[in-house]
CSV table of C-alpha atoms in Angstrom, one decimal:
chain,number,residue,atom,x,y,z
H,689,MET,CA,164.7,119.8,120.9
H,690,GLY,CA,161.7,117.6,120.0
H,691,ALA,CA,163.3,114.6,121.7
H,692,PHE,CA,163.9,116.7,124.8
H,693,LYS,CA,160.2,117.7,124.8
H,694,ASP,CA,159.1,114.1,124.8
H,695,PHE,CA,160.7,113.7,128.3
H,696,VAL,CA,159.0,116.7,129.8
H,697,ALA,CA,155.5,116.1,131.2
H,698,PRO,CA,153.5,119.2,132.3
H,699,ARG,CA,152.2,119.1,135.8
H,700,TYR,CA,148.8,120.5,136.6
H,701,GLU,CA,147.5,121.4,140.0
H,702,LEU,CA,143.8,121.4,140.7
H,703,LYS,CA,142.5,124.4,142.6
H,704,GLU,CA,139.1,124.7,144.1
H,705,ALA,CA,137.9,128.1,143.0
H,706,VAL,CA,134.6,128.1,145.0
H,707,ARG,CA,133.5,125.9,147.8
H,708,ASP,CA,130.0,125.4,149.2
H,709,VAL,CA,128.8,128.8,148.0
H,710,SER,CA,125.1,128.9,148.4
H,711,PHE,CA,122.7,131.9,148.1
H,712,GLN,CA,119.4,133.0,146.6
H,713,ILE,CA,118.7,136.3,144.9
H,714,ASN,CA,115.2,137.6,144.5
H,715,LYS,CA,113.7,139.4,141.5
H,716,GLY,CA,114.5,143.1,141.6
H,717,GLU,CA,117.4,143.0,144.1
H,718,ILE,CA,120.7,144.8,143.5
H,719,VAL,CA,123.4,142.7,145.1
H,720,GLY,CA,127.0,143.5,145.5
H,721,TYR,CA,129.3,140.5,145.2
H,722,ILE,CA,132.8,141.5,146.5
H,723,GLY,CA,136.1,140.0,147.5
H,724,PRO,CA,139.8,140.3,146.8
H,725,ASN,CA,141.4,139.2,143.5
H,726,GLY,CA,141.3,135.4,143.1
H,727,ALA,CA,138.5,135.1,145.7
H,728,GLY,CA,136.1,133.3,143.3
H,729,LYS,CA,133.9,136.2,142.1
H,730,SER,CA,134.5,135.8,138.4
H,731,THR,CA,134.2,132.0,138.6
H,732,THR,CA,130.8,132.3,140.3
H,733,ILE,CA,129.5,134.8,137.7
H,734,LYS,CA,130.8,132.6,134.8
H,735,MET,CA,128.8,129.6,136.3
H,736,MET,CA,125.7,131.8,136.6
H,737,VAL,CA,126.0,133.0,133.1
H,738,GLY,CA,126.5,129.5,131.8
H,739,ILE,CA,130.2,129.7,130.6
H,740,LEU,CA,131.4,127.3,133.3
H,741,VAL,CA,129.8,124.1,134.6
H,742,PRO,CA,130.1,123.5,138.3
H,743,THR,CA,131.8,120.2,139.3
H,744,ALA,CA,129.4,119.8,142.2
H,745,GLY,CA,126.1,121.3,143.3
H,746,ARG,CA,123.5,123.0,141.1
H,747,ILE,CA,122.8,126.5,139.8
H,748,GLU,CA,119.3,127.6,138.8
H,749,ILE,CA,118.4,130.9,137.1
H,750,GLY,CA,114.6,131.2,136.8
H,751,GLY,CA,114.3,127.5,137.4
H,752,LEU,CA,116.8,126.5,134.7
H,753,ALA,CA,120.4,125.4,134.8
H,754,PRO,CA,122.2,128.1,132.7
H,755,TYR,CA,124.9,125.7,131.4
H,756,ASP,CA,122.2,123.2,130.2
H,757,ASN,CA,120.0,125.9,128.7
H,758,ARG,CA,122.5,128.4,127.3
H,759,LEU,CA,120.3,129.8,124.5
H,760,GLU,CA,117.3,130.4,126.7
H,761,ASN,CA,119.4,131.7,129.5
H,762,SER,CA,121.2,134.2,127.2
H,763,ARG,CA,117.8,135.8,126.3
H,764,LYS,CA,117.2,136.5,130.0
H,765,ILE,CA,120.5,138.0,131.0
H,766,GLY,CA,122.6,141.0,130.1
H,767,VAL,CA,126.4,141.1,130.8
H,768,VAL,CA,128.8,144.0,131.1
H,769,PHE,CA,132.5,143.5,131.8
H,770,GLY,CA,134.4,146.7,132.5
H,771,GLN,CA,137.6,145.6,130.8
H,772,ARG,CA,135.9,144.0,127.7
H,773,THR,CA,133.3,145.2,125.2
H,774,GLN,CA,130.5,143.4,123.4
H,775,LEU,CA,130.4,146.1,120.7
H,776,TRP,CA,131.9,145.6,117.3
H,777,TRP,CA,135.1,147.6,117.2
H,778,ASP,CA,135.1,149.1,113.7
H,779,ILE,CA,131.5,150.0,113.1
H,780,PRO,CA,129.3,152.8,114.6
H,781,VAL,CA,127.5,152.0,117.9
H,782,ILE,CA,124.1,152.2,116.2
H,783,GLU,CA,125.1,149.3,113.8
H,784,THR,CA,125.9,147.1,116.8
H,785,TYR,CA,122.5,147.8,118.2
H,786,LYS,CA,120.8,146.9,114.9
H,787,LEU,CA,122.7,143.6,114.8
H,788,MET,CA,121.6,142.9,118.4
H,789,GLN,CA,118.0,143.7,117.5
H,790,TYR,CA,118.3,141.0,114.8
H,791,ILE,CA,120.1,138.5,117.0
H,792,TYR,CA,117.6,138.9,119.9
H,793,LYS,CA,114.6,139.3,117.7
H,794,ILE,CA,113.6,142.6,119.3
H,795,SER,CA,110.5,144.2,117.9
H,796,ASN,CA,110.9,147.6,116.3
H,797,GLU,CA,108.6,149.2,118.9
H,798,GLN,CA,110.7,147.8,121.8
H,799,TYR,CA,114.0,148.7,120.1
H,800,GLU,CA,113.0,152.3,119.4
H,801,HIS,CA,111.6,152.8,122.9
H,802,ASN,CA,114.8,151.5,124.5
H,803,ILE,CA,117.1,153.6,122.3
H,804,ARG,CA,115.0,156.7,123.1
H,805,GLN,CA,115.1,156.0,126.8
H,806,PHE,CA,118.8,155.2,126.9
H,807,SER,CA,119.6,158.3,125.0
H,808,GLU,CA,117.7,160.5,127.5
H,809,ILE,CA,119.4,159.0,130.5
H,810,LEU,CA,122.9,158.3,129.3
H,811,GLY,CA,123.2,160.6,126.4
H,812,ILE,CA,124.3,157.9,123.9
H,813,ASP,CA,122.9,159.9,121.0
H,814,GLU,CA,126.1,162.1,121.2
H,815,PHE,CA,128.2,159.2,119.8
H,816,MET,CA,125.6,156.8,118.3
H,817,TYR,CA,127.2,157.1,114.8
H,818,THR,CA,130.8,157.0,116.0
H,819,PRO,CA,132.9,153.8,115.5
H,820,VAL,CA,133.5,152.1,118.8
H,821,ARG,CA,137.3,152.3,118.5
H,822,GLN,CA,137.0,156.1,118.6
H,823,LEU,CA,135.0,156.2,121.9
H,824,SER,CA,136.4,157.2,125.2
H,825,LEU,CA,136.2,154.7,128.0
H,826,GLY,CA,133.2,156.4,129.6
H,827,GLN,CA,131.4,156.5,126.3
H,828,ARG,CA,132.1,152.9,125.6
H,829,MET,CA,130.8,151.9,129.0
H,830,ARG,CA,127.6,153.8,128.5
H,831,ALA,CA,127.2,152.1,125.1
H,832,ASP,CA,127.9,148.7,126.5
H,833,LEU,CA,125.3,149.2,129.2
H,834,CYS,CA,122.7,150.0,126.6
H,835,ALA,CA,123.7,147.0,124.5
H,836,ALA,CA,123.3,144.7,127.5
H,837,LEU,CA,119.8,146.0,128.2
H,838,LEU,CA,118.5,146.4,124.7
H,839,HIS,CA,116.5,143.1,124.8
H,840,ASN,CA,115.0,143.8,128.3
H,841,PRO,CA,116.9,141.1,130.3
H,842,GLU,CA,115.5,140.0,133.6
H,843,ILE,CA,119.1,139.8,135.1
H,844,LEU,CA,122.0,142.2,134.6
H,845,TYR,CA,125.5,141.0,135.5
H,846,LEU,CA,128.0,143.9,136.0
H,847,ASP,CA,131.7,143.3,136.4
H,848,GLU,CA,133.6,146.4,137.5
H,849,PRO,CA,131.2,148.7,135.5
H,850,THR,CA,132.7,152.0,136.8
H,851,ILE,CA,136.4,151.0,136.6
H,852,GLY,CA,138.5,153.9,135.2
H,853,LEU,CA,135.6,156.3,134.8
H,854,ASP,CA,135.7,159.9,135.9
H,855,VAL,CA,133.3,161.0,138.7
H,856,ASP,CA,130.6,162.5,136.4
H,857,VAL,CA,130.3,159.4,134.3
H,858,LYS,CA,130.3,157.1,137.4
H,859,GLU,CA,127.3,159.0,138.7
H,860,ARG,CA,125.6,158.8,135.4
H,861,VAL,CA,126.1,155.1,135.1
H,862,ARG,CA,124.9,154.5,138.7
H,863,GLY,CA,121.8,156.6,138.1
H,864,PHE,CA,121.0,154.6,135.0
H,865,ILE,CA,121.4,151.3,136.8
H,866,LYS,CA,119.1,152.5,139.6
H,867,GLU,CA,116.5,153.7,137.1
H,868,VAL,CA,116.5,150.4,135.2
H,869,ASN,CA,116.1,148.5,138.4
H,870,ARG,CA,113.3,150.7,139.6
H,871,THR,CA,111.3,150.9,136.4
H,872,ARG,CA,111.9,147.3,135.1
H,873,GLU,CA,112.6,145.4,138.3
H,874,THR,CA,115.8,144.2,136.7
H,875,THR,CA,117.8,142.1,139.1
H,876,VAL,CA,121.4,143.4,139.2
H,877,ILE,CA,124.4,141.4,140.4
H,878,LEU,CA,127.5,143.7,140.7
H,879,THR,CA,131.1,142.8,141.3
H,880,THR,CA,133.3,145.8,142.0
H,881,HIS,CA,136.4,147.0,143.8
H,882,ASP,CA,135.0,150.5,144.0
H,883,THR,CA,133.2,150.5,147.3
H,884,SER,CA,131.3,153.7,146.5
H,885,ASP,CA,129.4,151.6,144.0
H,886,LEU,CA,128.2,149.5,146.9
H,887,ASP,CA,127.1,152.5,148.9
H,888,LYS,CA,125.3,154.1,146.0
H,889,LEU,CA,123.6,151.0,144.6
H,890,CYS,CA,123.4,148.0,146.9
H,891,SER,CA,121.3,147.3,150.0
H,892,ARG,CA,122.7,143.7,150.2
H,893,VAL,CA,126.3,142.5,149.8
H,894,MET,CA,127.9,139.1,149.6
H,895,VAL,CA,131.6,138.9,150.5
H,896,ILE,CA,133.7,136.0,149.2
H,897,ASP,CA,137.3,135.1,150.1
H,898,GLN,CA,139.3,132.0,149.1
H,899,GLY,CA,136.3,130.5,147.5
H,900,GLU,CA,134.1,130.7,150.6
H,901,LEU,CA,131.2,133.0,151.3
H,902,MET,CA,132.1,135.0,154.4
H,903,TYR,CA,129.1,137.2,154.6
H,904,ASP,CA,125.7,137.5,153.0
H,905,GLY,CA,123.3,140.2,154.3
H,906,GLU,CA,122.5,143.9,154.5
H,907,LEU,CA,125.2,146.4,153.8
H,908,ASP,CA,123.9,148.5,156.8
H,909,TYR,CA,124.3,145.6,159.2
H,910,LEU,CA,127.8,145.0,157.9
H,911,LYS,CA,128.7,148.6,158.6
H,912,ARG,CA,127.2,148.6,162.1
H,913,ASN,CA,128.9,145.4,163.2
H,914,TYR,CA,132.3,145.7,161.5
H,915,SER,CA,132.9,149.4,161.8
H,916,LYS,CA,135.4,150.0,164.6
H,917,CYS,CA,135.2,153.7,164.7
H,918,ASP,CA,132.9,156.7,164.1
H,919,ILE,CA,133.7,160.1,162.6
H,920,LEU,CA,132.1,162.8,164.8
H,921,THR,CA,131.7,166.3,163.4
H,922,ILE,CA,130.7,169.0,165.9
H,923,GLU,CA,130.2,172.6,165.1
H,924,THR,CA,130.2,175.1,168.0
H,925,GLU,CA,129.1,178.7,168.1
H,926,SER,CA,132.7,179.8,168.8
H,927,GLU,CA,136.1,178.2,168.2
H,928,MET,CA,137.2,175.8,170.8
H,929,PRO,CA,140.7,176.5,172.3
H,930,GLU,CA,143.3,174.4,170.6
H,931,GLN,CA,144.8,173.3,173.9
H,932,TRP,CA,141.5,171.9,175.2
H,933,LEU,CA,141.1,169.8,172.0
H,934,ARG,CA,144.6,168.5,172.1
H,935,GLU,CA,144.4,167.5,175.8
H,936,ARG,CA,141.1,165.7,175.2
H,937,PHE,CA,141.6,164.0,171.8
H,938,ASN,CA,145.4,164.0,171.3
H,939,ASP,CA,145.9,163.6,167.5
H,940,ALA,CA,142.5,162.1,166.8
H,941,TYR,CA,140.9,165.3,165.5
H,942,THR,CA,141.1,167.9,162.8
H,943,ARG,CA,139.4,171.3,162.7
H,944,GLU,CA,138.0,173.7,160.2
H,945,GLY,CA,137.2,176.9,162.0
H,946,ARG,CA,134.3,176.2,164.4
H,947,LYS,CA,134.0,172.6,163.1
H,948,CYS,CA,135.9,169.7,164.7
H,949,HIS,CA,136.2,166.2,163.1
H,950,ILE,CA,137.0,163.6,165.7
H,951,ARG,CA,137.8,159.9,165.1
H,952,ILE,CA,136.1,157.9,167.8
H,953,GLU,CA,137.6,154.4,168.5
H,954,GLN,CA,134.5,152.4,169.6
H,955,GLU,CA,136.5,150.1,171.9
H,956,GLN,CA,137.9,153.1,173.8
H,957,GLU,CA,134.9,155.4,174.2
H,958,SER,CA,131.5,156.3,172.8
H,959,SER,CA,130.4,159.2,170.6
H,960,ALA,CA,127.9,160.1,173.4
H,961,ASP,CA,130.8,160.8,175.8
H,962,CYS,CA,132.5,163.1,173.3
H,963,ILE,CA,129.3,164.9,172.6
H,964,ALA,CA,128.6,165.3,176.3
H,965,TRP,CA,132.1,166.8,176.7
H,966,PHE,CA,131.5,169.4,174.0
H,967,ILE,CA,128.1,170.3,175.5
H,968,HIS,CA,129.7,170.8,178.9
H,969,ASN,CA,132.6,173.0,177.5
H,970,SER,CA,130.9,175.0,174.7
H,971,ARG,CA,127.6,175.9,172.9
H,972,VAL,CA,127.0,173.2,170.3
H,973,LYS,CA,125.4,174.3,167.1
H,974,ASP,CA,125.4,171.0,165.1
H,975,VAL,CA,126.4,167.4,165.5
H,976,GLN,CA,126.9,164.8,162.8
H,977,ILE,CA,128.0,161.1,163.2
H,978,ARG,CA,129.1,158.9,160.3
H,979,GLN,CA,130.6,155.5,160.3
H,980,THR,CA,134.0,154.7,158.7
H,981,ASP,CA,133.9,154.1,154.9
H,982,ILE,CA,133.0,150.7,153.5
H,983,ASP,CA,136.7,150.0,152.6
H,984,GLU,CA,137.7,149.9,156.2
H,985,VAL,CA,134.6,147.9,157.2
H,986,ILE,CA,135.4,145.2,154.7
H,987,ARG,CA,139.1,145.1,155.9
H,988,ASN,CA,137.8,144.6,159.4
H,989,LEU,CA,135.6,141.8,158.2
H,990,TYR,CA,138.5,140.0,156.6
H,991,GLN,CA,140.7,140.5,159.7
H,992,THR,CA,137.9,139.1,162.0
H,993,PHE,CA,137.5,135.9,159.9
H,994,LYS,CA,141.3,135.4,159.6
H,995,GLN,CA,141.7,135.7,163.3
H,996,ALA,CA,138.9,133.2,163.9
H,997,GLU,CA,140.6,130.8,161.5
H,998,ARG,CA,143.9,131.1,163.5
H,999,GLU,CA,142.1,130.5,166.8
């Protein structure tokens, strides 16, 4: 067997994980960094944290290259990975925090202030003395967030912070992130597949695919320019005849009593035309227009770029 192994040489294939990715993030921004699996998100974050060294180009965090200044950089950043924990598994949460106070040389005053504030917002006092292995996923995530922010980092990296959490805990975590950003001007870089995180937290998003940055700009601009349809909700004073609605909108509508929800394909007609039709045929009580959800917007963005590549 050993002799056979001597004749077998492993083959390695070099893969370019990210290519010419360039961006600048200002202090106090909350930026969503999104893309499909294998797009290069984690590689970028690992370079920014200082775990990986880029083979070309340069990364600067506060004027320093993180991979050349790992110790100094680690004092300025907090990191939360949704699938991993930085907490010690077999000891109570509070003991992890005390160890981190020692490691980061956090003053007693700062430590006690942060523990008190985190307890008020996230309710970590409920399980502070519970071993980490006994925590639920939602409790562990809250405890991890607190651990990442205990030393008042300037930058917070969040990788899938709400993955697997129930709705109530998600809202609590998002509220905490917004509060920390508002009160401390902490810069937040967020990778997520939960697009509701983007809607609730980010004003700017960066979209990466196959190692290349496809979009970097405002989330609202992305929605306006890559949303192919609107959802129009119109409430009338009396119910519209079903036959009228079917003849006008075919299957592109649903109704709840006097409310009609119509999907408007922007390439075919405008919301204004539909509203005008309702005003002409009934007494309109209320009108609401919303764009398609961010999931569909991002799919449209990918399709647009892939079509451009083929052409």
